[in-house]
């Protein structure tokens, strides 16, 4: 690896550390519970290798291109002082970014009762409208917690009028729209929008764009679900390629790479066009910055091609097979702890998670460390997968979990510091990324097939639950920090405190 860029080498090492636990779990399952053929194991590890390299390149590319572009657009929007223009740009960017999101393409393929283009456009319009609302919230300084309470109350009411076969897909759509393309851009836009403000809530208001952007598609797809009947939907599970030699393994991946190269090109092209138009209009970036952003787009493109090919060819088929075999045995309840274990580690492999964690650590000046965020999200996702598997085994309706969960999250939002509200609701959307839709969803679908359940009502919904529990986990972490700051205030005399300590405590008390 000596020939690699030092920064790229660092990113690949981070990816390796994130993916190794998952590959280890699958290997142990193949030895003790679900015997897998050697060819299947080799396909899985080849996919893992592509995932590691791809995720490393993607993270570096997003850092070099998506983040500075989103932040630059946010700064210029805030400086313009034209609310209507800012809202219009937010809508356009929301639509373009969502149409380019690979996770949405994956979900649209799983819902054949609705034409792919109709579902994608509906979700894109929903994201565009609510990203526009999120931009207005930052400009007009509207309280995020209050706005989220109103919007989720509307979603809860709507949920009682949507066909039950379609409800889980509607909630899943909110999770898949916040994937590896959208998150770096949208989060950086929020930082840019709030950066020109000097008030005490500027940092906390930089979060929340991802949260609000996740609400729009759920509402949009709920409305769409009333117009289409999902009863005839059929899910086509991905099967592991039949391989004998290493040449067969190479051929299996090589045959799929052109397809993903085309899909990712279509995904990245609109964002590259936005960069070109924005640069011509604003002249914001100097020659060196332009070159860096172009190289970042190249890293992003190659990384996403490798990532999606590795996950879809190596991970997803094995996930379906594991779910089917585990549920078909005599100890099907082992699916719950196994699912929780996989969920705990798999969230670390989400590309956008690392971007969110570093941005949180930067904005909070280290108050919320990336390590603490990782731990809270891992626990939250583990609980999500446990609940998802229990739904498959028992047939519990998703409303019984979703509605109480969001009520708890919204109540907590009234008691935690404002910055943690934005972080929590953003983390829910970020946690439900490509690893969830391409490994955990197939795992649940495979289990549901083996048990003879209804895939539309029982298996779908795992993305929605993965997006829910981090909301509660991160806000509980926020309460812990709040109590810790108050305890520090009680134990420390004001005369002995440094000015920055007093400012921090005052800020937490005001929030």
Tab-separated table of C-alpha atoms in Angstrom:
chain	number	residue	atom	x	y	z
A	1	UNK	CA	0.000	0.000	0.000
A	2	UNK	CA	3.058	2.253	-0.126
A	3	UNK	CA	2.079	3.537	-3.570
A	4	UNK	CA	-1.278	4.816	-2.286
A	5	UNK	CA	-2.063	8.377	-1.313
A	6	UNK	CA	-1.464	8.608	2.491
A	7	UNK	CA	-4.959	9.975	3.007
A	8	UNK	CA	-6.484	7.198	0.894
A	9	UNK	CA	-4.442	4.626	2.815
A	10	UNK	CA	-5.896	6.003	6.057
A	11	UNK	CA	-9.448	5.773	4.715
A	12	UNK	CA	-8.966	2.195	3.524
A	13	UNK	CA	-7.617	1.217	6.946
A	14	UNK	CA	-10.736	2.721	8.550
A	15	UNK	CA	-12.905	0.737	6.141
A	16	UNK	CA	-10.983	-2.439	6.902
A	17	UNK	CA	-11.546	-1.991	10.631
A	18	UNK	CA	-15.272	-1.445	9.996
A	19	UNK	CA	-15.864	-4.416	7.695
A	20	UNK	CA	-13.704	-7.061	9.401
A	21	UNK	CA	-16.172	-7.758	12.262
A	22	UNK	CA	-18.995	-8.450	9.770
A	23	UNK	CA	-16.894	-10.819	7.685
A	24	UNK	CA	-15.828	-12.553	10.889
A	25	UNK	CA	-19.453	-13.064	11.990
A	26	UNK	CA	-20.428	-14.500	8.604
A	27	UNK	CA	-17.399	-16.812	8.663
A	28	UNK	CA	-18.285	-18.101	12.144
A	29	UNK	CA	-21.912	-18.658	11.102
A	30	UNK	CA	-20.716	-20.623	8.074
A	31	UNK	CA	-18.618	-22.856	10.328
A	32	UNK	CA	-21.035	-23.521	13.207
A	33	UNK	CA	-24.630	-22.849	12.067
A	34	UNK	CA	-25.027	-22.421	8.297
A	35	UNK	CA	-22.469	-24.441	6.313
A	36	UNK	CA	-21.636	-22.506	3.151
A	37	UNK	CA	-19.924	-23.813	0.052
A	38	UNK	CA	-16.352	-22.686	-0.540
A	39	UNK	CA	-17.421	-20.814	-3.673
A	40	UNK	CA	-20.011	-18.836	-1.716
A	41	UNK	CA	-17.479	-17.901	0.963
A	42	UNK	CA	-14.972	-16.800	-1.672
A	43	UNK	CA	-17.645	-14.639	-3.351
A	44	UNK	CA	-18.429	-13.066	0.009
A	45	UNK	CA	-14.798	-12.264	0.787
A	46	UNK	CA	-14.190	-10.925	-2.728
A	47	UNK	CA	-17.179	-8.631	-2.211
A	48	UNK	CA	-15.784	-7.598	1.162
A	49	UNK	CA	-12.467	-6.664	-0.435
A	50	UNK	CA	-14.212	-4.493	-3.051
A	51	UNK	CA	-16.354	-2.950	-0.325
A	52	UNK	CA	-13.308	-2.013	1.774
A	53	UNK	CA	-11.425	-0.372	-1.091
A	54	UNK	CA	-14.562	1.243	-2.483
A	55	UNK	CA	-15.676	2.684	0.841
A	56	UNK	CA	-12.197	4.095	1.467
A	57	UNK	CA	-12.124	5.814	-1.924
A	58	UNK	CA	-15.683	7.068	-1.514
A	59	UNK	CA	-15.010	8.617	1.896
A	60	UNK	CA	-11.968	10.443	0.576
A	61	UNK	CA	-13.874	11.563	-2.522
A	62	UNK	CA	-16.827	12.864	-0.508
A	63	UNK	CA	-14.458	14.761	1.755
A	64	UNK	CA	-12.764	16.363	-1.266
A	65	UNK	CA	-15.841	17.113	-3.420
A	66	UNK	CA	-19.323	16.698	-1.914
A	67	UNK	CA	-18.636	18.435	1.389
A	68	UNK	CA	-16.972	21.613	0.007
A	69	UNK	CA	-19.573	21.889	-2.772
A	70	UNK	CA	-22.506	21.543	-0.383
A	71	UNK	CA	-20.972	23.966	2.110
A	72	UNK	CA	-20.207	26.481	-0.645
A	73	UNK	CA	-23.776	26.409	-1.940
A	74	UNK	CA	-25.078	26.789	1.617
A	75	UNK	CA	-22.872	29.835	2.269
A	76	UNK	CA	-23.912	31.544	-0.971
A	77	UNK	CA	-27.593	30.823	-0.289
A	78	UNK	CA	-27.319	32.352	3.172
A	79	UNK	CA	-25.475	35.424	1.871
A	80	UNK	CA	-28.054	36.137	-0.829
A	81	UNK	CA	-30.732	37.100	1.743
A	82	UNK	CA	-33.376	36.004	-0.781
A	83	UNK	CA	-35.610	33.525	0.971
A	84	UNK	CA	-37.513	32.528	-2.170
A	85	UNK	CA	-34.304	31.853	-4.095
A	86	UNK	CA	-32.874	29.799	-1.212
A	87	UNK	CA	-36.054	27.694	-1.032
A	88	UNK	CA	-36.032	27.139	-4.808
A	89	UNK	CA	-32.375	26.065	-4.783
A	90	UNK	CA	-33.092	23.722	-1.883
A	91	UNK	CA	-35.934	22.105	-3.844
A	92	UNK	CA	-33.891	21.708	-7.048
A	93	UNK	CA	-30.882	20.300	-5.209
A	94	UNK	CA	-33.091	17.907	-3.237
A	95	UNK	CA	-34.633	16.507	-6.425
A	96	UNK	CA	-31.314	16.179	-8.284
A	97	UNK	CA	-29.448	14.603	-5.394
A	98	UNK	CA	-32.246	12.118	-4.668
A	99	UNK	CA	-32.613	10.982	-8.277
A	100	UNK	CA	-28.864	10.292	-8.128
A	101	UNK	CA	-29.090	8.233	-4.905
A	102	UNK	CA	-28.110	4.565	-5.472
A	103	UNK	CA	-30.037	3.357	-2.392
A	104	UNK	CA	-33.286	4.591	-3.910
A	105	UNK	CA	-32.557	2.656	-7.099
A	106	UNK	CA	-32.185	-0.498	-5.001
A	107	UNK	CA	-35.491	0.018	-3.184
A	108	UNK	CA	-37.377	0.848	-6.403
A	109	UNK	CA	-36.352	-2.525	-7.837
A	110	UNK	CA	-37.967	-4.276	-4.851
A	111	UNK	CA	-41.415	-2.685	-5.363
A	112	UNK	CA	-42.574	-3.888	-8.798
A	113	UNK	CA	-46.194	-2.847	-8.220
A	114	UNK	CA	-45.107	0.743	-8.890
A	115	UNK	CA	-43.053	1.744	-11.957
A	116	UNK	CA	-39.486	2.561	-10.928
A	117	UNK	CA	-39.570	6.030	-12.470
A	118	UNK	CA	-42.841	6.897	-10.698
A	119	UNK	CA	-41.501	5.851	-7.299
A	120	UNK	CA	-38.157	7.621	-7.810
A	121	UNK	CA	-39.746	10.880	-8.982
A	122	UNK	CA	-42.278	10.806	-6.124
A	123	UNK	CA	-39.545	10.332	-3.533
A	124	UNK	CA	-37.352	12.992	-5.181
A	125	UNK	CA	-40.144	15.568	-5.093
A	126	UNK	CA	-40.792	14.724	-1.441
A	127	UNK	CA	-37.129	15.238	-0.565
A	128	UNK	CA	-36.978	18.450	-2.604
A	129	UNK	CA	-39.972	19.977	-0.845
A	130	UNK	CA	-38.737	19.097	2.618
A	131	UNK	CA	-35.130	20.106	1.932
A	132	UNK	CA	-36.573	23.459	0.893
A	133	UNK	CA	-38.452	23.523	4.209
A	134	UNK	CA	-35.226	22.627	6.048
A	135	UNK	CA	-33.409	25.535	4.383
A	136	UNK	CA	-36.188	27.910	5.422
A	137	UNK	CA	-36.014	26.560	8.984
A	138	UNK	CA	-32.338	27.516	9.262
A	139	UNK	CA	-32.841	30.956	7.709
A	140	UNK	CA	-35.934	31.768	9.777
A	141	UNK	CA	-34.522	30.103	12.940
A	142	UNK	CA	-37.526	27.813	13.461
A	143	UNK	CA	-37.234	25.352	16.358
A	144	UNK	CA	-36.369	21.912	14.933
A	145	UNK	CA	-37.958	19.920	17.750
A	146	UNK	CA	-41.319	21.663	17.363
A	147	UNK	CA	-41.262	21.276	13.576
A	148	UNK	CA	-40.431	17.572	13.819
A	149	UNK	CA	-43.255	17.010	16.315
A	150	UNK	CA	-45.760	18.542	13.898
A	151	UNK	CA	-44.474	16.626	10.862
A	152	UNK	CA	-44.305	13.242	12.578
A	153	UNK	CA	-47.787	13.781	13.998
A	154	UNK	CA	-48.981	14.204	10.401
A	155	UNK	CA	-47.147	11.001	9.398
A	156	UNK	CA	-48.726	9.046	12.262
A	157	UNK	CA	-52.211	10.190	11.234
A	158	UNK	CA	-51.548	9.345	7.571
A	159	UNK	CA	-50.285	5.874	8.517
A	160	UNK	CA	-53.806	4.786	9.467
A	161	UNK	CA	-55.069	5.433	5.928
A	162	UNK	CA	-52.275	3.725	3.951
A	163	UNK	CA	-52.698	0.068	2.839
A	164	UNK	CA	-50.837	-2.135	5.326
A	165	UNK	CA	-48.959	-3.853	2.481
A	166	UNK	CA	-47.451	-0.510	1.547
A	167	UNK	CA	-46.829	1.159	4.903
A	168	UNK	CA	-43.449	-0.463	5.600
A	169	UNK	CA	-42.182	0.483	2.121
A	170	UNK	CA	-43.243	4.087	2.726
A	171	UNK	CA	-41.220	4.301	5.939
A	172	UNK	CA	-38.291	2.503	4.284
A	173	UNK	CA	-38.217	5.159	1.555
A	174	UNK	CA	-37.336	7.795	4.148
A	175	UNK	CA	-34.243	5.819	5.141
A	176	UNK	CA	-32.892	4.992	1.690
A	177	UNK	CA	-32.987	8.601	0.471
A	178	UNK	CA	-30.257	9.551	2.917
A	179	UNK	CA	-27.417	7.517	1.455
A	180	UNK	CA	-23.796	7.942	0.368
A	181	UNK	CA	-24.545	10.605	-2.253
A	182	UNK	CA	-27.026	12.784	-0.368
A	183	UNK	CA	-25.675	12.842	3.195
A	184	UNK	CA	-22.275	14.502	2.598
A	185	UNK	CA	-23.868	17.127	0.389
A	186	UNK	CA	-26.917	17.909	2.532
A	187	UNK	CA	-25.005	18.005	5.826
A	188	UNK	CA	-22.336	20.302	4.387
A	189	UNK	CA	-25.076	22.553	3.005
A	190	UNK	CA	-26.474	22.874	6.517
A	191	UNK	CA	-23.051	23.836	7.883
A	192	UNK	CA	-22.664	26.423	5.112
A	193	UNK	CA	-26.114	27.898	5.700
A	194	UNK	CA	-25.501	28.403	9.416
A	195	UNK	CA	-21.821	29.412	9.157
A	196	UNK	CA	-22.555	33.052	8.342
A	197	UNK	CA	-24.714	33.369	11.454
A	198	UNK	CA	-23.138	34.476	14.710
A	199	UNK	CA	-25.930	33.593	17.162
A	200	UNK	CA	-25.583	30.904	19.820
A	201	UNK	CA	-27.819	28.422	17.982
A	202	UNK	CA	-25.872	28.504	14.697
A	203	UNK	CA	-24.034	25.229	15.363
A	204	UNK	CA	-27.144	23.298	16.442
A	205	UNK	CA	-29.110	24.608	13.451
A	206	UNK	CA	-26.496	23.201	11.056
A	207	UNK	CA	-27.970	19.777	11.804
A	208	UNK	CA	-31.503	18.732	10.889
A	209	UNK	CA	-31.461	18.912	7.091
A	210	UNK	CA	-31.083	15.142	6.771
A	211	UNK	CA	-33.829	14.635	9.369
A	212	UNK	CA	-36.348	16.803	7.543
A	213	UNK	CA	-35.322	15.400	4.164
A	214	UNK	CA	-36.202	11.929	5.475
A	215	UNK	CA	-39.781	12.946	6.321
A	216	UNK	CA	-40.710	14.150	2.819
A	217	UNK	CA	-40.370	10.834	0.974
A	218	UNK	CA	-42.320	8.939	3.652
A	219	UNK	CA	-45.279	11.290	3.274
A	220	UNK	CA	-44.969	11.326	-0.527
A	221	UNK	CA	-44.888	7.523	-0.804
A	222	UNK	CA	-47.808	7.194	1.629
A	223	UNK	CA	-49.873	9.377	-0.706
A	224	UNK	CA	-48.632	7.362	-3.688
A	225	UNK	CA	-49.525	4.123	-1.916
A	226	UNK	CA	-53.173	5.142	-1.877
A	227	UNK	CA	-53.103	5.236	-5.704
A	228	UNK	CA	-51.312	1.938	-6.379
A	229	UNK	CA	-52.094	-1.583	-5.178
A	230	UNK	CA	-49.001	-3.382	-3.842
A	231	UNK	CA	-50.744	-6.741	-3.371
A	232	UNK	CA	-49.253	-8.230	-6.530
A	233	UNK	CA	-45.683	-7.181	-5.711
A	234	UNK	CA	-43.119	-9.938	-6.093
A	235	UNK	CA	-39.624	-9.769	-4.671
A	236	UNK	CA	-36.806	-11.305	-6.734
A	237	UNK	CA	-34.082	-12.362	-4.338
A	238	UNK	CA	-30.480	-12.119	-5.482
A	239	UNK	CA	-28.796	-15.505	-5.668
A	240	UNK	CA	-25.139	-16.308	-5.081
A	241	UNK	CA	-23.291	-16.852	-8.358
A	242	UNK	CA	-22.368	-20.453	-9.064
A	243	UNK	CA	-18.564	-20.457	-9.081
A	244	UNK	CA	-15.963	-23.230	-9.130
A	245	UNK	CA	-12.653	-21.532	-9.876
A	246	UNK	CA	-11.184	-18.126	-9.107
A	247	UNK	CA	-11.688	-17.310	-12.776
A	248	UNK	CA	-15.436	-17.805	-12.245
A	249	UNK	CA	-15.319	-15.429	-9.256
A	250	UNK	CA	-13.507	-12.782	-11.289
A	251	UNK	CA	-15.961	-13.191	-14.155
A	252	UNK	CA	-18.978	-12.859	-11.813
A	253	UNK	CA	-17.817	-9.455	-10.571
A	254	UNK	CA	-16.440	-8.296	-13.931
A	255	UNK	CA	-19.816	-8.901	-15.608
A	256	UNK	CA	-21.586	-6.629	-13.096
A	257	UNK	CA	-19.083	-3.760	-12.970
A	258	UNK	CA	-20.233	-2.122	-16.268
A	259	UNK	CA	-23.814	-1.953	-14.969
A	260	UNK	CA	-22.784	-0.248	-11.744
A	261	UNK	CA	-20.348	2.002	-13.608
A	262	UNK	CA	-23.277	3.241	-15.692
A	263	UNK	CA	-25.604	3.662	-12.686
A	264	UNK	CA	-23.036	5.548	-10.632
A	265	UNK	CA	-22.133	7.748	-13.618
A	266	UNK	CA	-25.787	8.743	-13.891
A	267	UNK	CA	-25.789	9.320	-10.123
A	268	UNK	CA	-22.723	11.547	-10.038
A	269	UNK	CA	-23.330	13.448	-13.302
A	270	UNK	CA	-26.095	15.772	-11.977
A	271	UNK	CA	-23.930	16.756	-8.996
A	272	UNK	CA	-20.946	17.417	-11.274
A	273	UNK	CA	-23.216	19.595	-13.426
A	274	UNK	CA	-24.302	21.521	-10.323
A	275	UNK	CA	-20.646	22.117	-9.458
A	276	UNK	CA	-19.965	23.443	-12.960
A	277	UNK	CA	-22.962	25.803	-12.935
A	278	UNK	CA	-22.258	26.949	-9.384
A	279	UNK	CA	-18.610	27.684	-10.161
A	280	UNK	CA	-19.516	29.668	-13.297
A	281	UNK	CA	-22.091	31.686	-11.354
A	282	UNK	CA	-20.118	32.335	-8.165
A	283	UNK	CA	-16.399	31.888	-9.051
A	284	UNK	CA	-16.051	30.612	-5.484
A	285	UNK	CA	-13.285	28.044	-5.966
A	286	UNK	CA	-9.721	28.818	-7.005
A	287	UNK	CA	-7.805	26.684	-9.499
A	288	UNK	CA	-6.296	24.415	-6.840
A	289	UNK	CA	-9.693	23.928	-5.172
A	290	UNK	CA	-11.328	23.129	-8.504
A	291	UNK	CA	-8.706	20.505	-9.249
A	292	UNK	CA	-9.182	18.983	-5.792
A	293	UNK	CA	-12.964	18.792	-6.235
A	294	UNK	CA	-12.637	17.188	-9.684
A	295	UNK	CA	-10.247	14.568	-8.266
A	296	UNK	CA	-12.733	14.066	-5.426
A	297	UNK	CA	-15.501	13.341	-7.927
A	298	UNK	CA	-13.240	10.753	-9.561
A	299	UNK	CA	-12.548	9.060	-6.210
A	300	UNK	CA	-16.263	9.163	-5.413
A	301	UNK	CA	-17.174	7.591	-8.742
A	302	UNK	CA	-14.656	4.740	-8.582
A	303	UNK	CA	-15.350	4.138	-4.903
A	304	UNK	CA	-19.109	3.873	-5.357
A	305	UNK	CA	-18.737	1.518	-8.324
A	306	UNK	CA	-16.536	-0.832	-6.296
A	307	UNK	CA	-18.688	-0.454	-3.177
A	308	UNK	CA	-22.027	-1.201	-4.848
A	309	UNK	CA	-20.633	-4.048	-6.939
A	310	UNK	CA	-19.009	-5.643	-3.891
A	311	UNK	CA	-22.123	-5.306	-1.753
A	312	UNK	CA	-24.686	-6.407	-4.359
A	313	UNK	CA	-22.702	-9.289	-5.844
A	314	UNK	CA	-20.987	-10.537	-2.687
A	315	UNK	CA	-22.972	-9.362	0.338
A	316	UNK	CA	-26.682	-9.283	-0.600
A	317	UNK	CA	-26.967	-12.864	-1.929
A	318	UNK	CA	-25.167	-14.249	1.121
A	319	UNK	CA	-27.452	-12.179	3.364
A	320	UNK	CA	-30.549	-13.708	1.753
A	321	UNK	CA	-29.065	-17.208	2.021
A	322	UNK	CA	-28.164	-16.776	5.703
A	323	UNK	CA	-31.629	-15.474	6.564
A	324	UNK	CA	-33.300	-18.341	4.695
A	325	UNK	CA	-31.122	-21.038	6.286
A	326	UNK	CA	-31.300	-19.657	9.825
A	327	UNK	CA	-35.092	-19.291	9.735
A	328	UNK	CA	-35.551	-22.701	8.144
A	329	UNK	CA	-33.830	-24.523	11.005
A	330	UNK	CA	-35.141	-25.679	14.367
A	331	UNK	CA	-33.599	-22.768	16.266
A	332	UNK	CA	-35.186	-19.866	14.392
A	333	UNK	CA	-35.160	-17.676	17.520
A	334	UNK	CA	-31.368	-17.544	17.198
A	335	UNK	CA	-32.093	-15.049	14.420
A	336	UNK	CA	-32.766	-12.374	17.054
A	337	UNK	CA	-29.344	-12.344	18.795
A	338	UNK	CA	-27.545	-13.036	15.504
A	339	UNK	CA	-29.385	-10.166	13.824
A	340	UNK	CA	-28.571	-7.848	16.710
A	341	UNK	CA	-24.895	-8.822	16.575
A	342	UNK	CA	-24.744	-8.157	12.822
A	343	UNK	CA	-26.618	-4.871	13.279
A	344	UNK	CA	-24.193	-3.715	15.972
A	345	UNK	CA	-21.210	-4.050	13.647
A	346	UNK	CA	-22.763	-3.399	10.245
A	347	UNK	CA	-23.577	0.229	10.993
A	348	UNK	CA	-19.839	0.905	11.249
A	349	UNK	CA	-19.516	-0.099	7.598
A	350	UNK	CA	-21.968	2.565	6.405
A	351	UNK	CA	-19.914	5.101	4.390
A	352	UNK	CA	-21.954	8.114	5.479
A	353	UNK	CA	-21.726	7.209	9.190
A	354	UNK	CA	-18.046	8.116	9.356
A	355	UNK	CA	-18.741	11.425	7.593
A	356	UNK	CA	-21.491	12.256	10.085
A	357	UNK	CA	-19.379	11.286	13.105
A	358	UNK	CA	-16.418	13.437	12.061
A	359	UNK	CA	-18.654	16.390	11.274
A	360	UNK	CA	-20.383	16.079	14.652
A	361	UNK	CA	-17.029	15.950	16.421
A	362	UNK	CA	-15.874	19.069	14.549
A	363	UNK	CA	-19.022	21.122	15.074
A	364	UNK	CA	-19.242	20.251	18.787
A	365	UNK	CA	-15.491	20.893	19.315
A	366	UNK	CA	-15.004	17.355	20.554
A	367	UNK	CA	-17.865	17.463	23.081
A	368	UNK	CA	-19.431	14.585	21.162
A	369	UNK	CA	-16.625	12.267	20.066
A	370	UNK	CA	-16.788	10.088	16.970
A	371	UNK	CA	-16.230	7.059	19.229
A	372	UNK	CA	-19.263	7.898	21.385
A	373	UNK	CA	-21.399	8.443	18.288
A	374	UNK	CA	-20.319	5.069	16.872
A	375	UNK	CA	-21.205	3.317	20.108
A	376	UNK	CA	-24.642	4.952	20.394
A	377	UNK	CA	-25.509	4.230	16.753
A	378	UNK	CA	-24.311	0.621	16.994
A	379	UNK	CA	-26.524	-0.047	20.033
A	380	UNK	CA	-29.478	1.635	18.334
A	381	UNK	CA	-29.122	-0.361	15.117
A	382	UNK	CA	-28.649	-3.620	17.053
A	383	UNK	CA	-32.001	-3.029	18.768
A	384	UNK	CA	-33.540	-2.194	15.366
A	385	UNK	CA	-32.493	-5.475	13.805
A	386	UNK	CA	-33.656	-7.400	16.858
A	387	UNK	CA	-37.105	-5.793	16.548
A	388	UNK	CA	-37.168	-6.412	12.786
A	389	UNK	CA	-36.469	-10.130	13.238
A	390	UNK	CA	-39.107	-10.362	15.985
A	391	UNK	CA	-41.627	-8.834	13.554
A	392	UNK	CA	-40.818	-11.578	11.038
A	393	UNK	CA	-41.182	-14.312	13.674
A	394	UNK	CA	-44.367	-12.964	15.277
A	395	UNK	CA	-46.069	-10.866	12.565
A	396	UNK	CA	-46.224	-7.728	14.758
A	397	UNK	CA	-47.535	-4.762	12.686
A	398	UNK	CA	-44.889	-2.095	12.111
A	399	UNK	CA	-47.151	0.622	13.583
A	400	UNK	CA	-46.836	-1.017	17.005
A	401	UNK	CA	-43.133	-0.179	16.973
A	402	UNK	CA	-42.849	2.881	14.731
A	403	UNK	CA	-45.519	5.025	16.404
A	404	UNK	CA	-44.416	4.533	20.070
A	405	UNK	CA	-40.786	4.872	18.959
A	406	UNK	CA	-41.297	8.240	17.319
A	407	UNK	CA	-43.407	9.457	20.237
A	408	UNK	CA	-40.550	8.615	22.636
A	409	UNK	CA	-38.004	10.307	20.331
A	410	UNK	CA	-40.124	13.452	20.019
A	411	UNK	CA	-40.691	13.670	23.786
A	412	UNK	CA	-36.939	13.360	24.376
A	413	UNK	CA	-36.344	16.178	21.877
A	414	UNK	CA	-37.979	18.617	24.310
A	415	UNK	CA	-35.456	17.839	27.068
A	416	UNK	CA	-32.068	17.415	25.369
A	417	UNK	CA	-29.781	20.248	24.162
A	418	UNK	CA	-30.868	21.472	20.735
A	419	UNK	CA	-27.712	20.354	18.986
A	420	UNK	CA	-28.397	16.734	20.013
A	421	UNK	CA	-31.890	16.879	18.475
A	422	UNK	CA	-30.464	17.680	15.054
A	423	UNK	CA	-27.667	15.131	15.443
A	424	UNK	CA	-30.101	12.394	16.530
A	425	UNK	CA	-32.602	12.842	13.715
A	426	UNK	CA	-29.773	13.160	11.168
A	427	UNK	CA	-28.122	9.992	12.473
A	428	UNK	CA	-31.325	8.011	11.927
A	429	UNK	CA	-31.289	8.749	8.217
A	430	UNK	CA	-27.547	8.207	7.917
A	431	UNK	CA	-27.579	4.841	9.720
A	432	UNK	CA	-29.991	3.360	7.177
A	433	UNK	CA	-27.552	3.435	4.271
A	434	UNK	CA	-26.478	0.986	1.548
A	435	UNK	CA	-25.270	-1.715	3.946
A	436	UNK	CA	-28.767	-1.868	5.458
A	437	UNK	CA	-30.662	-2.053	2.172
A	438	UNK	CA	-28.265	-4.510	0.544
A	439	UNK	CA	-27.434	-6.920	3.397
A	440	UNK	CA	-29.875	-6.595	6.304
A	441	UNK	CA	-32.984	-6.263	4.108
A	442	UNK	CA	-32.069	-9.414	2.115
A	443	UNK	CA	-31.337	-11.185	5.428
A	444	UNK	CA	-34.842	-10.367	6.672
A	445	UNK	CA	-36.446	-11.220	3.328
A	446	UNK	CA	-34.682	-14.585	3.250
A	447	UNK	CA	-35.931	-15.336	6.770
A	448	UNK	CA	-39.450	-14.202	5.867
A	449	UNK	CA	-39.482	-16.438	2.772
A	450	UNK	CA	-38.394	-19.462	4.806
A	451	UNK	CA	-41.151	-18.853	7.376
A	452	UNK	CA	-43.818	-18.317	4.713
A	453	UNK	CA	-44.567	-14.756	5.851
A	454	UNK	CA	-45.762	-11.724	3.908
A	455	UNK	CA	-42.632	-9.984	2.605
A	456	UNK	CA	-44.388	-6.664	1.993
A	457	UNK	CA	-45.697	-6.372	5.563
A	458	UNK	CA	-43.130	-8.331	7.601
A	459	UNK	CA	-39.706	-8.103	5.906
A	460	UNK	CA	-39.898	-4.558	4.600
A	461	UNK	CA	-39.619	-2.026	7.394
A	462	UNK	CA	-36.123	-2.988	8.541
A	463	UNK	CA	-34.714	0.218	7.003
A	464	UNK	CA	-37.370	2.246	8.810
A	465	UNK	CA	-36.553	0.663	12.174
A	466	UNK	CA	-32.817	1.156	11.621
A	467	UNK	CA	-33.605	4.841	11.039
A	468	UNK	CA	-35.712	5.012	14.228
A	469	UNK	CA	-33.682	3.650	17.123
A	470	UNK	CA	-30.621	5.933	16.701
A	471	UNK	CA	-32.997	8.860	17.312
A	472	UNK	CA	-33.580	7.564	20.820
A	473	UNK	CA	-30.022	6.337	21.459
A	474	UNK	CA	-28.306	9.607	20.516
A	475	UNK	CA	-30.776	11.718	22.499
A	476	UNK	CA	-30.208	9.561	25.573
A	477	UNK	CA	-26.517	10.290	25.037
A	478	UNK	CA	-27.451	13.981	24.913
A	479	UNK	CA	-29.218	13.707	28.273
A	480	UNK	CA	-26.115	12.104	29.763
A	481	UNK	CA	-23.959	14.981	28.537
A	482	UNK	CA	-26.470	17.497	29.878
A	483	UNK	CA	-26.443	15.915	33.338
A	484	UNK	CA	-22.655	15.689	33.272
A	485	UNK	CA	-22.355	19.406	32.528
A	486	UNK	CA	-24.763	20.284	35.340
A	487	UNK	CA	-22.854	18.040	37.736
A	488	UNK	CA	-19.621	19.744	36.717
A	489	UNK	CA	-21.243	23.107	37.410
A	490	UNK	CA	-22.337	22.023	40.902
A	491	UNK	CA	-18.905	20.623	41.806
A	492	UNK	CA	-16.869	23.543	40.444
A	493	UNK	CA	-16.869	27.011	41.909
A	494	UNK	CA	-17.333	29.785	39.324
A	495	UNK	CA	-14.129	31.521	40.489
A	496	UNK	CA	-12.098	28.403	39.675
A	497	UNK	CA	-13.574	27.869	36.202
A	498	UNK	CA	-12.024	28.893	32.919
A	499	UNK	CA	-14.059	31.288	30.705
A	500	UNK	CA	-14.623	28.623	28.048
A	501	UNK	CA	-16.015	26.229	30.695
A	502	UNK	CA	-18.526	28.843	31.853
A	503	UNK	CA	-19.562	29.553	28.269
A	504	UNK	CA	-20.130	25.851	27.592
A	505	UNK	CA	-22.303	25.367	30.686
A	506	UNK	CA	-24.314	28.518	29.955
A	507	UNK	CA	-24.907	27.339	26.399
A	508	UNK	CA	-26.199	23.933	27.587
A	509	UNK	CA	-28.473	25.592	30.167
A	510	UNK	CA	-29.921	28.010	27.588
A	511	UNK	CA	-30.644	25.126	25.206
